[in-house]
PDB file of C-alpha atoms in Angstrom:
ATOM      1  CA  ASP Q 179     -50.189 -68.027  46.561  1.00  0.00           C
ATOM      2  CA  ASP Q 180     -47.895 -67.760  49.539  1.00  0.00           C
ATOM      3  CA  VAL Q 181     -50.142 -69.079  52.481  1.00  0.00           C
ATOM      4  CA  VAL Q 182     -46.896 -69.034  55.374  1.00  0.00           C
ATOM      5  CA  GLY Q 183     -46.489 -65.654  54.061  1.00  0.00           C
ATOM      6  CA  ARG Q 184     -49.982 -64.706  54.258  1.00  0.00           C
ATOM      7  CA  THR Q 185     -50.341 -65.743  58.006  1.00  0.00           C
ATOM      8  CA  LYS Q 186     -47.230 -64.198  59.129  1.00  0.00           C
ATOM      9  CA  VAL Q 187     -48.587 -60.566  57.396  1.00  0.00           C
ATOM     10  CA  TYR Q 188     -51.945 -61.392  59.122  1.00  0.00           C
ATOM     11  CA  GLU Q 189     -50.373 -62.438  62.311  1.00  0.00           C
ATOM     12  CA  ALA Q 190     -48.270 -58.837  62.484  1.00  0.00           C
ATOM     13  CA  ILE Q 191     -51.684 -57.046  61.668  1.00  0.00           C
ATOM     14  CA  VAL Q 192     -53.457 -58.284  64.421  1.00  0.00           C
ATOM     15  CA  LYS Q 193     -50.471 -57.698  66.622  1.00  0.00           C
ATOM     16  CA  GLY Q 194     -50.381 -53.767  65.446  1.00  0.00           C
ATOM     17  CA  ASP Q 195     -46.577 -54.993  64.189  1.00  0.00           C
ATOM     18  CA  ASP Q 196     -46.132 -53.337  61.088  1.00  0.00           C
ATOM     19  CA  THR Q 197     -42.337 -54.028  60.690  1.00  0.00           C
ATOM     20  CA  PHE Q 198     -42.356 -56.746  58.346  1.00  0.00           C
ATOM     21  CA  GLU Q 199     -40.963 -57.157  55.087  1.00  0.00           C
ATOM     22  CA  ALA Q 200     -42.104 -57.724  51.734  1.00  0.00           C
ATOM     23  CA  GLY Q 201     -40.345 -61.193  49.998  1.00  0.00           C
ATOM     24  CA  ILE Q 202     -40.629 -62.259  46.475  1.00  0.00           C
ATOM     25  CA  PRO Q 203     -44.001 -62.778  44.852  1.00  0.00           C
ATOM     26  CA  GLU Q 204     -44.462 -66.430  44.561  1.00  0.00           C
ATOM     27  CA  SER Q 205     -46.087 -65.469  41.037  1.00  0.00           C
ATOM     28  CA  PHE Q 206     -42.093 -64.214  40.098  1.00  0.00           C
ATOM     29  CA  ASN Q 207     -40.996 -67.830  41.559  1.00  0.00           C
ATOM     30  CA  VAL Q 208     -43.421 -69.659  39.030  1.00  0.00           C
ATOM     31  CA  LEU Q 209     -42.082 -67.250  36.015  1.00  0.00           C
ATOM     32  CA  VAL Q 210     -38.759 -68.176  37.258  1.00  0.00           C
ATOM     33  CA  LYS Q 211     -39.462 -71.976  36.987  1.00  0.00           C
ATOM     34  CA  GLU Q 212     -41.223 -71.798  33.851  1.00  0.00           C
ATOM     35  CA  MET Q 213     -37.758 -70.236  32.558  1.00  0.00           C
ATOM     36  CA  ARG Q 214     -35.937 -72.491  33.954  1.00  0.00           C
ATOM     37  CA  SER Q 215     -38.088 -75.200  32.313  1.00  0.00           C
ATOM     38  CA  LEU Q 216     -38.446 -73.718  28.528  1.00  0.00           C
ATOM     39  CA  GLY Q 217     -33.552 -74.068  29.451  1.00  0.00           C
ATOM     40  CA  LEU Q 218     -33.035 -70.708  30.072  1.00  0.00           C
ATOM     41  CA  ASN Q 219     -30.541 -70.134  33.198  1.00  0.00           C
ATOM     42  CA  VAL Q 220     -32.236 -67.563  35.404  1.00  0.00           C
ATOM     43  CA  GLU Q 221     -30.076 -66.439  38.574  1.00  0.00           C
ATOM     44  CA  LEU Q 222     -30.984 -64.120  41.163  1.00  0.00           C
ATOM     45  CA  LYS Q 223     -29.133 -61.498  42.188  1.00  0.00           C
ATOM     46  CA  SER Q 224     -29.231 -57.901  44.657  1.00  0.00           C
ATOM     47  CA  ILE Q 225     -27.408 -55.461  44.154  1.00  0.00           C
ATOM     48  CA  GLU Q 226     -27.272 -53.840  47.957  1.00  0.00           C
ATOM     49  CA  ASP Q 227     -26.903 -49.719  48.732  1.00  0.00           C
ATOM     50  CA  GLY Q 228     -24.005 -47.901  51.091  1.00  0.00           C
ATOM     51  CA  ASP Q 229     -27.306 -48.643  54.082  1.00  0.00           C
ATOM     52  CA  GLY Q 230     -26.934 -52.963  53.581  1.00  0.00           C
ATOM     53  CA  LEU Q 231     -30.000 -52.790  52.215  1.00  0.00           C
ATOM     54  CA  ALA Q 232     -31.176 -54.407  48.202  1.00  0.00           C
ATOM     55  CA  GLU Q 233     -32.044 -52.637  45.918  1.00  0.00           C
ATOM     56  CA  ALA Q 234     -33.384 -53.903  42.598  1.00  0.00           C
ATOM     57  CA  ALA Q 235     -31.496 -54.290  39.745  1.00  0.00           C
ATOM     58  CA  GLU Q 236     -32.409 -51.891  36.316  1.00  0.00           C
TER      59      GLU Q 236
END
């Protein structure tokens, strides 16, 4: 559970600011740690498009 992220989203909603960006879900971080504990080398990378925005790798 991402307590800090949830608090930031709640504060943004209360203030009427809807320009926040979603981060990596904590469940994904748990999955990566589980894979590493099995001896799998997992590296996270992002691909940036022409606008400088990160896209998910296919």
